PDB file of C-alpha atoms in Angstrom:
ATOM      1  CA  UNK I1143       0.034  -0.038   0.034  1.00 49.00           C
ATOM      2  CA  UNK I1144       1.189   3.466  -0.897  1.00 52.00           C
ATOM      3  CA  UNK I1145       2.359   5.551   2.091  1.00 54.00           C
ATOM      4  CA  UNK I1146      -0.105   8.186   0.909  1.00 66.00           C
ATOM      5  CA  UNK I1147      -3.073   5.658   1.336  1.00 70.00           C
ATOM      6  CA  UNK I1148      -4.248   5.244   4.830  1.00 87.00           C
ATOM      7  CA  UNK I1149      -7.714   3.846   4.393  1.00 97.00           C
ATOM      8  CA  UNK I1150      -9.181   1.366   1.869  1.00 98.00           C
ATOM      9  CA  UNK I1151     -12.946   1.307   1.238  1.00 98.00           C
ATOM     10  CA  UNK I1152     -14.921  -1.102  -1.061  1.00 98.00           C
ATOM     11  CA  UNK I1153     -18.536  -0.242  -1.924  1.00 98.00           C
ATOM     12  CA  UNK I1154     -20.545  -2.634  -4.057  1.00 98.00           C
ATOM     13  CA  UNK I1155     -23.006  -1.130  -6.501  1.00 96.00           C
ATOM     14  CA  UNK I1156     -21.258   2.256  -6.427  1.00 95.00           C
ATOM     15  CA  UNK I1157     -21.915   3.710  -9.938  1.00 93.00           C
ATOM     16  CA  UNK I1158     -25.063   5.480  -9.084  1.00 93.00           C
ATOM     17  CA  UNK I1159     -27.755   6.269  -6.486  1.00 95.00           C
ATOM     18  CA  UNK I1160     -26.990   5.444  -2.812  1.00 97.00           C
ATOM     19  CA  UNK I1161     -23.730   3.571  -3.748  1.00 97.00           C
ATOM     20  CA  UNK I1162     -22.330   6.587  -5.504  1.00 97.00           C
ATOM     21  CA  UNK I1163     -23.288   8.864  -2.607  1.00 98.00           C
ATOM     22  CA  UNK I1164     -21.470   6.580  -0.177  1.00 98.00           C
ATOM     23  CA  UNK I1165     -18.334   6.409  -2.379  1.00 98.00           C
ATOM     24  CA  UNK I1166     -18.173  10.279  -2.496  1.00 98.00           C
ATOM     25  CA  UNK I1167     -18.879  10.577   1.188  1.00 98.00           C
ATOM     26  CA  UNK I1168     -16.119   8.118   2.023  1.00 98.00           C
ATOM     27  CA  UNK I1169     -13.723   9.823  -0.447  1.00 97.00           C
ATOM     28  CA  UNK I1170     -11.402  11.639   2.043  1.00 93.00           C
ATOM     29  CA  UNK I1171      -7.735  12.411   1.351  1.00 94.00           C
ATOM     30  CA  UNK I1172      -5.479   9.323   1.668  1.00 93.00           C
ATOM     31  CA  UNK I1173      -8.479   7.089   0.985  1.00 97.00           C
ATOM     32  CA  UNK I1174      -8.706   4.604  -1.895  1.00 97.00           C
ATOM     33  CA  UNK I1175     -12.337   3.820  -2.825  1.00 98.00           C
ATOM     34  CA  UNK I1176     -13.044   0.762  -4.895  1.00 98.00           C
ATOM     35  CA  UNK I1177     -16.508   0.075  -6.204  1.00 97.00           C
ATOM     36  CA  UNK I1178     -18.137  -2.336  -8.493  1.00 96.00           C
ATOM     37  CA  UNK I1179     -20.800  -2.140 -11.096  1.00 93.00           C
ATOM     38  CA  UNK I1180     -22.494  -4.670 -13.274  1.00 89.00           C
ATOM     39  CA  UNK I1181     -25.473  -3.437 -15.313  1.00 74.00           C
ATOM     40  CA  UNK I1182     -24.610   0.275 -15.620  1.00 61.00           C
ATOM     41  CA  UNK I1183     -22.656   1.757 -18.490  1.00 63.00           C
ATOM     42  CA  UNK I1184     -18.867   2.492 -18.144  1.00 73.00           C
ATOM     43  CA  UNK I1185     -19.712   6.225 -18.307  1.00 84.00           C
ATOM     44  CA  UNK I1186     -21.445   6.090 -14.957  1.00 90.00           C
ATOM     45  CA  UNK I1187     -18.427   4.380 -13.431  1.00 93.00           C
ATOM     46  CA  UNK I1188     -16.136   6.924 -14.781  1.00 94.00           C
ATOM     47  CA  UNK I1189     -18.330   9.750 -13.452  1.00 95.00           C
ATOM     48  CA  UNK I1190     -18.248   8.159  -9.960  1.00 96.00           C
ATOM     49  CA  UNK I1191     -14.384   7.985 -10.118  1.00 97.00           C
ATOM     50  CA  UNK I1192     -14.314  11.648 -11.191  1.00 97.00           C
ATOM     51  CA  UNK I1193     -16.564  12.653  -8.188  1.00 98.00           C
ATOM     52  CA  UNK I1194     -14.451  10.601  -5.763  1.00 98.00           C
ATOM     53  CA  UNK I1195     -11.309  12.346  -6.986  1.00 97.00           C
ATOM     54  CA  UNK I1196     -13.020  15.680  -6.720  1.00 97.00           C
ATOM     55  CA  UNK I1197     -13.863  14.932  -3.146  1.00 96.00           C
ATOM     56  CA  UNK I1198     -10.268  14.167  -2.397  1.00 96.00           C
ATOM     57  CA  UNK I1199      -9.860  10.497  -2.670  1.00 97.00           C
ATOM     58  CA  UNK I1200      -8.637   7.997  -5.240  1.00 97.00           C
ATOM     59  CA  UNK I1201     -11.321   5.903  -7.053  1.00 97.00           C
ATOM     60  CA  UNK I1202     -11.396   2.680  -9.004  1.00 97.00           C
ATOM     61  CA  UNK I1203     -14.530   1.158 -10.613  1.00 96.00           C
ATOM     62  CA  UNK I1204     -14.511  -2.672 -11.538  1.00 95.00           C
ATOM     63  CA  UNK I1205     -17.226  -4.607 -13.512  1.00 95.00           C
ATOM     64  CA  UNK I1206     -18.140  -7.427 -11.250  1.00 94.00           C
ATOM     65  CA  UNK I1207     -21.046  -9.697 -10.627  1.00 97.00           C
ATOM     66  CA  UNK I1208     -21.183  -9.990  -6.770  1.00 98.00           C
ATOM     67  CA  UNK I1209     -23.183 -13.220  -7.148  1.00 98.00           C
ATOM     68  CA  UNK I1210     -20.095 -14.992  -8.554  1.00 98.00           C
ATOM     69  CA  UNK I1211     -17.914 -16.297  -5.598  1.00 98.00           C
ATOM     70  CA  UNK I1212     -14.884 -16.729  -7.755  1.00 98.00           C
ATOM     71  CA  UNK I1213     -15.089 -13.306  -9.167  1.00 98.00           C
ATOM     72  CA  UNK I1214     -15.549 -11.753  -5.725  1.00 98.00           C
ATOM     73  CA  UNK I1215     -12.531 -13.632  -4.325  1.00 98.00           C
ATOM     74  CA  UNK I1216     -10.357 -12.509  -7.345  1.00 98.00           C
ATOM     75  CA  UNK I1217     -11.580  -8.909  -6.834  1.00 98.00           C
ATOM     76  CA  UNK I1218     -10.520  -8.762  -3.149  1.00 98.00           C
ATOM     77  CA  UNK I1219      -7.271 -10.453  -3.837  1.00 98.00           C
ATOM     78  CA  UNK I1220      -6.563  -7.615  -6.322  1.00 97.00           C
ATOM     79  CA  UNK I1221      -7.435  -5.024  -3.692  1.00 98.00           C
ATOM     80  CA  UNK I1222      -5.071  -6.600  -1.158  1.00 97.00           C
ATOM     81  CA  UNK I1223      -2.316  -6.960  -3.701  1.00 97.00           C
ATOM     82  CA  UNK I1224      -2.531  -3.194  -4.588  1.00 96.00           C
ATOM     83  CA  UNK I1225      -3.230  -1.878  -1.025  1.00 97.00           C
ATOM     84  CA  UNK I1226      -2.459  -4.498   1.524  1.00 96.00           C
ATOM     85  CA  UNK I1227      -5.658  -4.084   3.401  1.00 97.00           C
ATOM     86  CA  UNK I1228      -9.392  -3.416   3.323  1.00 98.00           C
ATOM     87  CA  UNK I1229     -10.660  -1.252   6.132  1.00 98.00           C
ATOM     88  CA  UNK I1230     -14.415  -0.790   5.106  1.00 98.00           C
ATOM     89  CA  UNK I1231     -16.850  -2.880   3.152  1.00 99.00           C
ATOM     90  CA  UNK I1232     -20.177  -1.561   2.110  1.00 99.00           C
ATOM     91  CA  UNK I1233     -22.540  -4.183   0.742  1.00 98.00           C
ATOM     92  CA  UNK I1234     -24.898  -1.959  -1.263  1.00 98.00           C
ATOM     93  CA  UNK I1235     -25.326  -3.860  -4.697  1.00 97.00           C
ATOM     94  CA  UNK I1236     -28.980  -4.724  -5.144  1.00 96.00           C
ATOM     95  CA  UNK I1237     -31.579  -5.289  -7.858  1.00 95.00           C
ATOM     96  CA  UNK I1238     -35.398  -5.598  -8.084  1.00 94.00           C
ATOM     97  CA  UNK I1239     -37.531  -7.798 -10.178  1.00 95.00           C
ATOM     98  CA  UNK I1240     -40.918  -6.856  -8.842  1.00 94.00           C
ATOM     99  CA  UNK I1241     -43.965  -9.121  -9.448  1.00 95.00           C
ATOM    100  CA  UNK I1242     -46.842 -10.408  -7.310  1.00 96.00           C
ATOM    101  CA  UNK I1243     -45.966 -13.494  -5.326  1.00 96.00           C
ATOM    102  CA  UNK I1244     -48.341 -15.728  -7.315  1.00 97.00           C
ATOM    103  CA  UNK I1245     -46.882 -14.573 -10.606  1.00 97.00           C
ATOM    104  CA  UNK I1246     -43.194 -14.546  -9.562  1.00 97.00           C
ATOM    105  CA  UNK I1247     -41.014 -16.848 -11.630  1.00 97.00           C
ATOM    106  CA  UNK I1248     -38.182 -18.982 -10.108  1.00 98.00           C
ATOM    107  CA  UNK I1249     -35.533 -16.897 -12.187  1.00 98.00           C
ATOM    108  CA  UNK I1250     -36.808 -13.634 -10.651  1.00 97.00           C
ATOM    109  CA  UNK I1251     -36.622 -15.078  -7.132  1.00 98.00           C
ATOM    110  CA  UNK I1252     -33.164 -16.700  -7.628  1.00 98.00           C
ATOM    111  CA  UNK I1253     -31.528 -13.722  -9.290  1.00 98.00           C
ATOM    112  CA  UNK I1254     -32.668 -11.130  -6.705  1.00 98.00           C
ATOM    113  CA  UNK I1255     -31.553 -13.364  -3.776  1.00 98.00           C
ATOM    114  CA  UNK I1256     -28.256 -14.100  -5.582  1.00 98.00           C
ATOM    115  CA  UNK I1257     -27.362 -10.494  -5.932  1.00 98.00           C
ATOM    116  CA  UNK I1258     -28.818  -8.952  -2.819  1.00 98.00           C
ATOM    117  CA  UNK I1259     -28.110 -11.725  -0.307  1.00 98.00           C
ATOM    118  CA  UNK I1260     -25.572 -14.196  -1.627  1.00 98.00           C
ATOM    119  CA  UNK I1261     -23.544 -11.271  -3.113  1.00 98.00           C
ATOM    120  CA  UNK I1262     -23.180  -9.712   0.347  1.00 98.00           C
ATOM    121  CA  UNK I1263     -22.357 -13.188   1.872  1.00 98.00           C
ATOM    122  CA  UNK I1264     -19.640 -13.539  -0.902  1.00 98.00           C
ATOM    123  CA  UNK I1265     -18.076 -10.137  -0.115  1.00 98.00           C
ATOM    124  CA  UNK I1266     -18.111 -10.686   3.651  1.00 98.00           C
ATOM    125  CA  UNK I1267     -16.671 -14.173   3.210  1.00 98.00           C
ATOM    126  CA  UNK I1268     -13.807 -12.744   1.167  1.00 98.00           C
ATOM    127  CA  UNK I1269     -13.134  -9.800   3.325  1.00 98.00           C
ATOM    128  CA  UNK I1270     -13.473 -11.369   6.721  1.00 98.00           C
ATOM    129  CA  UNK I1271     -10.183 -13.214   6.516  1.00 97.00           C
ATOM    130  CA  UNK I1272      -8.406  -9.953   5.473  1.00 98.00           C
ATOM    131  CA  UNK I1273      -9.962  -7.998   8.342  1.00 98.00           C
ATOM    132  CA  UNK I1274      -9.408 -10.805  10.824  1.00 98.00           C
ATOM    133  CA  UNK I1275      -5.671 -10.783   9.992  1.00 97.00           C
ATOM    134  CA  UNK I1276      -5.685  -7.000  10.469  1.00 97.00           C
ATOM    135  CA  UNK I1277      -7.806  -7.415  13.715  1.00 97.00           C
ATOM    136  CA  UNK I1278      -9.781  -4.398  12.571  1.00 98.00           C
ATOM    137  CA  UNK I1279     -12.535  -3.529  10.021  1.00 98.00           C
ATOM    138  CA  UNK I1280     -15.866  -2.313   9.464  1.00 98.00           C
ATOM    139  CA  UNK I1281     -18.657  -3.990   7.472  1.00 99.00           C
ATOM    140  CA  UNK I1282     -22.044  -2.136   6.583  1.00 99.00           C
ATOM    141  CA  UNK I1283     -24.855  -3.857   4.830  1.00 99.00           C
ATOM    142  CA  UNK I1284     -27.493  -1.812   3.074  1.00 98.00           C
ATOM    143  CA  UNK I1285     -30.890  -3.284   3.873  1.00 98.00           C
ATOM    144  CA  UNK I1286     -34.345  -1.660   3.381  1.00 97.00           C
ATOM    145  CA  UNK I1287     -37.409  -0.504   5.166  1.00 97.00           C
ATOM    146  CA  UNK I1288     -39.358  -3.224   3.507  1.00 95.00           C
ATOM    147  CA  UNK I1289     -37.403  -5.823   5.404  1.00 98.00           C
ATOM    148  CA  UNK I1290     -39.406  -4.735   8.474  1.00 97.00           C
ATOM    149  CA  UNK I1291     -42.782  -3.801   6.851  1.00 95.00           C
ATOM    150  CA  UNK I1292     -43.008  -6.089   3.777  1.00 94.00           C
ATOM    151  CA  UNK I1293     -44.158  -4.675   0.452  1.00 91.00           C
ATOM    152  CA  UNK I1294     -46.613  -6.101  -2.065  1.00 92.00           C
ATOM    153  CA  UNK I1295     -44.935  -7.221  -5.310  1.00 93.00           C
ATOM    154  CA  UNK I1296     -41.543  -7.508  -3.708  1.00 94.00           C
ATOM    155  CA  UNK I1297     -41.464 -10.843  -2.001  1.00 97.00           C
ATOM    156  CA  UNK I1298     -38.030 -11.574  -3.522  1.00 98.00           C
ATOM    157  CA  UNK I1299     -36.486  -8.149  -2.595  1.00 97.00           C
ATOM    158  CA  UNK I1300     -38.049  -8.114   0.899  1.00 97.00           C
ATOM    159  CA  UNK I1301     -36.809 -11.617   1.653  1.00 98.00           C
ATOM    160  CA  UNK I1302     -33.236 -10.768   0.492  1.00 98.00           C
ATOM    161  CA  UNK I1303     -33.134  -7.652   2.664  1.00 98.00           C
ATOM    162  CA  UNK I1304     -34.643  -9.389   5.739  1.00 98.00           C
ATOM    163  CA  UNK I1305     -32.016 -12.050   5.170  1.00 98.00           C
ATOM    164  CA  UNK I1306     -29.376  -9.397   4.956  1.00 98.00           C
ATOM    165  CA  UNK I1307     -30.334  -8.206   8.558  1.00 98.00           C
ATOM    166  CA  UNK I1308     -29.993 -11.743   9.873  1.00 98.00           C
ATOM    167  CA  UNK I1309     -26.575 -12.106   8.180  1.00 98.00           C
ATOM    168  CA  UNK I1310     -25.498  -8.742   9.764  1.00 99.00           C
ATOM    169  CA  UNK I1311     -26.317  -9.914  13.264  1.00 98.00           C
ATOM    170  CA  UNK I1312     -24.645 -13.291  12.962  1.00 98.00           C
ATOM    171  CA  UNK I1313     -21.502 -11.846  11.280  1.00 98.00           C
ATOM    172  CA  UNK I1314     -21.383  -9.245  14.049  1.00 99.00           C
ATOM    173  CA  UNK I1315     -21.258 -11.949  16.703  1.00 98.00           C
ATOM    174  CA  UNK I1316     -18.710 -14.005  14.857  1.00 98.00           C
ATOM    175  CA  UNK I1317     -16.294 -11.194  13.939  1.00 98.00           C
ATOM    176  CA  UNK I1318     -16.444  -8.989  17.103  1.00 98.00           C
ATOM    177  CA  UNK I1319     -13.737 -10.850  18.924  1.00 98.00           C
ATOM    178  CA  UNK I1320     -11.327  -9.672  16.016  1.00 98.00           C
ATOM    179  CA  UNK I1321     -12.155  -6.025  16.380  1.00 98.00           C
ATOM    180  CA  UNK I1322     -14.540  -6.016  13.337  1.00 98.00           C
ATOM    181  CA  UNK I1323     -18.023  -4.229  13.498  1.00 98.00           C
ATOM    182  CA  UNK I1324     -20.888  -5.298  11.340  1.00 99.00           C
ATOM    183  CA  UNK I1325     -23.995  -3.116  11.038  1.00 99.00           C
ATOM    184  CA  UNK I1326     -26.886  -2.546   8.663  1.00 98.00           C
ATOM    185  CA  UNK I1327     -28.525   0.647   7.383  1.00 98.00           C
ATOM    186  CA  UNK I1328     -32.098   0.341   6.247  1.00 98.00           C
ATOM    187  CA  UNK I1329     -33.143   3.187   3.867  1.00 98.00           C
ATOM    188  CA  UNK I1330     -36.781   4.088   3.351  1.00 97.00           C
ATOM    189  CA  UNK I1331     -38.054   5.843   0.299  1.00 95.00           C
ATOM    190  CA  UNK I1332     -34.860   7.330  -1.335  1.00 96.00           C
ATOM    191  CA  UNK I1333     -34.648   9.401  -4.520  1.00 92.00           C
ATOM    192  CA  UNK I1334     -32.573   7.052  -6.624  1.00 89.00           C
ATOM    193  CA  UNK I1335     -32.677   5.630 -10.222  1.00 81.00           C
ATOM    194  CA  UNK I1336     -34.421   2.478  -8.811  1.00 76.00           C
ATOM    195  CA  UNK I1337     -37.288   4.549  -7.290  1.00 81.00           C
ATOM    196  CA  UNK I1338     -37.345   6.813 -10.278  1.00 76.00           C
ATOM    197  CA  UNK I1339     -39.178   4.327 -12.365  1.00 74.00           C
ATOM    198  CA  UNK I1340     -42.179   4.324 -10.003  1.00 74.00           C
ATOM    199  CA  UNK I1341     -45.391   6.050 -11.135  1.00 76.00           C
ATOM    200  CA  UNK I1342     -46.450   9.399  -9.632  1.00 86.00           C
ATOM    201  CA  UNK I1343     -49.296   7.728  -7.957  1.00 84.00           C
ATOM    202  CA  UNK I1344     -47.095   5.255  -6.181  1.00 79.00           C
ATOM    203  CA  UNK I1345     -44.641   8.000  -5.146  1.00 83.00           C
ATOM    204  CA  UNK I1346     -47.437  10.014  -3.688  1.00 87.00           C
ATOM    205  CA  UNK I1347     -48.837   6.996  -1.843  1.00 86.00           C
ATOM    206  CA  UNK I1348     -45.351   6.336  -0.259  1.00 87.00           C
ATOM    207  CA  UNK I1349     -44.757  10.051   0.547  1.00 91.00           C
ATOM    208  CA  UNK I1350     -48.011  10.102   2.478  1.00 92.00           C
ATOM    209  CA  UNK I1351     -46.527   7.375   4.818  1.00 93.00           C
ATOM    210  CA  UNK I1352     -43.517   9.557   5.631  1.00 97.00           C
ATOM    211  CA  UNK I1353     -44.023  11.921   8.714  1.00 97.00           C
ATOM    212  CA  UNK I1354     -41.055  14.182   7.727  1.00 97.00           C
ATOM    213  CA  UNK I1355     -42.997  14.775   4.443  1.00 94.00           C
ATOM    214  CA  UNK I1356     -40.191  14.372   1.935  1.00 94.00           C
ATOM    215  CA  UNK I1357     -38.341  11.796  -0.022  1.00 94.00           C
ATOM    216  CA  UNK I1358     -34.945  10.904   1.339  1.00 97.00           C
ATOM    217  CA  UNK I1359     -31.637  11.661  -0.540  1.00 97.00           C
ATOM    218  CA  UNK I1360     -28.811   9.268  -1.166  1.00 98.00           C
ATOM    219  CA  UNK I1361     -26.671  11.642   0.941  1.00 98.00           C
ATOM    220  CA  UNK I1362     -28.948  11.034   3.999  1.00 98.00           C
ATOM    221  CA  UNK I1363     -27.919   7.282   3.832  1.00 98.00           C
ATOM    222  CA  UNK I1364     -24.290   8.040   3.023  1.00 98.00           C
ATOM    223  CA  UNK I1365     -23.984  10.157   6.240  1.00 98.00           C
ATOM    224  CA  UNK I1366     -25.119   7.278   8.442  1.00 98.00           C
ATOM    225  CA  UNK I1367     -22.638   4.921   6.655  1.00 98.00           C
ATOM    226  CA  UNK I1368     -19.768   7.240   7.127  1.00 98.00           C
ATOM    227  CA  UNK I1369     -20.667   7.513  10.823  1.00 98.00           C
ATOM    228  CA  UNK I1370     -20.818   3.637  11.202  1.00 98.00           C
ATOM    229  CA  UNK I1371     -17.427   3.459   9.367  1.00 98.00           C
ATOM    230  CA  UNK I1372     -15.775   5.939  11.690  1.00 97.00           C
ATOM    231  CA  UNK I1373     -14.093   5.536  15.071  1.00 96.00           C
ATOM    232  CA  UNK I1374     -17.017   7.396  16.726  1.00 98.00           C
ATOM    233  CA  UNK I1375     -19.094   4.183  16.118  1.00 98.00           C
ATOM    234  CA  UNK I1376     -16.434   1.689  17.313  1.00 98.00           C
ATOM    235  CA  UNK I1377     -18.781   0.379  20.057  1.00 98.00           C
ATOM    236  CA  UNK I1378     -21.726  -0.124  17.827  1.00 98.00           C
ATOM    237  CA  UNK I1379     -22.217  -3.505  16.146  1.00 98.00           C
ATOM    238  CA  UNK I1380     -25.084  -5.944  15.188  1.00 98.00           C
ATOM    239  CA  UNK I1381     -27.376  -2.997  14.820  1.00 98.00           C
ATOM    240  CA  UNK I1382     -29.879  -1.784  12.092  1.00 98.00           C
ATOM    241  CA  UNK I1383     -29.962   1.912  11.694  1.00 98.00           C
ATOM    242  CA  UNK I1384     -33.174   3.156  10.024  1.00 98.00           C
ATOM    243  CA  UNK I1385     -32.997   6.148   7.707  1.00 98.00           C
ATOM    244  CA  UNK I1386     -36.588   6.511   6.542  1.00 97.00           C
ATOM    245  CA  UNK I1387     -38.069   9.974   7.650  1.00 98.00           C
ATOM    246  CA  UNK I1388     -40.298   8.066  10.179  1.00 98.00           C
ATOM    247  CA  UNK I1389     -41.874   5.781   7.598  1.00 96.00           C
ATOM    248  CA  UNK I1390     -41.056   2.938   9.991  1.00 95.00           C
ATOM    249  CA  UNK I1391     -40.570   3.345  13.732  1.00 93.00           C
TER     250      UNK I1391
END
């Protein structure tokens, strides 16, 4: 690792939306931010790198399917080869394939669980040994408010995010003796490309459920992630922090 690099951060799904906001927020001087993308175009990745560098950090985007264990292992080996360590992992990569339960195909179920839940497991599995050797590290999983409330048409997505919360708590217990914290952040209705496809009627219905009366911003989530990844949160592990404007209490 370069003497100028003091912190290494990995963010999955970092080319846009919440993931990009997290990359930018974590991009402090002497910080190297790696992120992956899969479906998005290279232009989005390049823009994220530019924004990371504008914020003072160093960025690197890699096309990677987090559902592939061999690809994930290869990616983290590359990070360690280049930097010697991983200080923060943010499991943000996620997809939706919405459909009512009785109409949901097996492929839609399997792919969402593979990316959202297995992908997070693959990354934790790969980074755990690295952090255990360091005897330090921070893992933050991006869950969702629907893991607590359920949501019609999202049986696969909801199950994946609820599973992620269970994974968070178990990993927190297993890794705590090595000085590693594991927490989850559960966003509510956030203004992202994923929610941008919703109809105005659906958006209004969701907004009516938010006591603070506004849609959240990706930066709202990024601020909480940055806190959990800092020394100020060193005694917090196994927790789910809700960022939803009061949508779920």
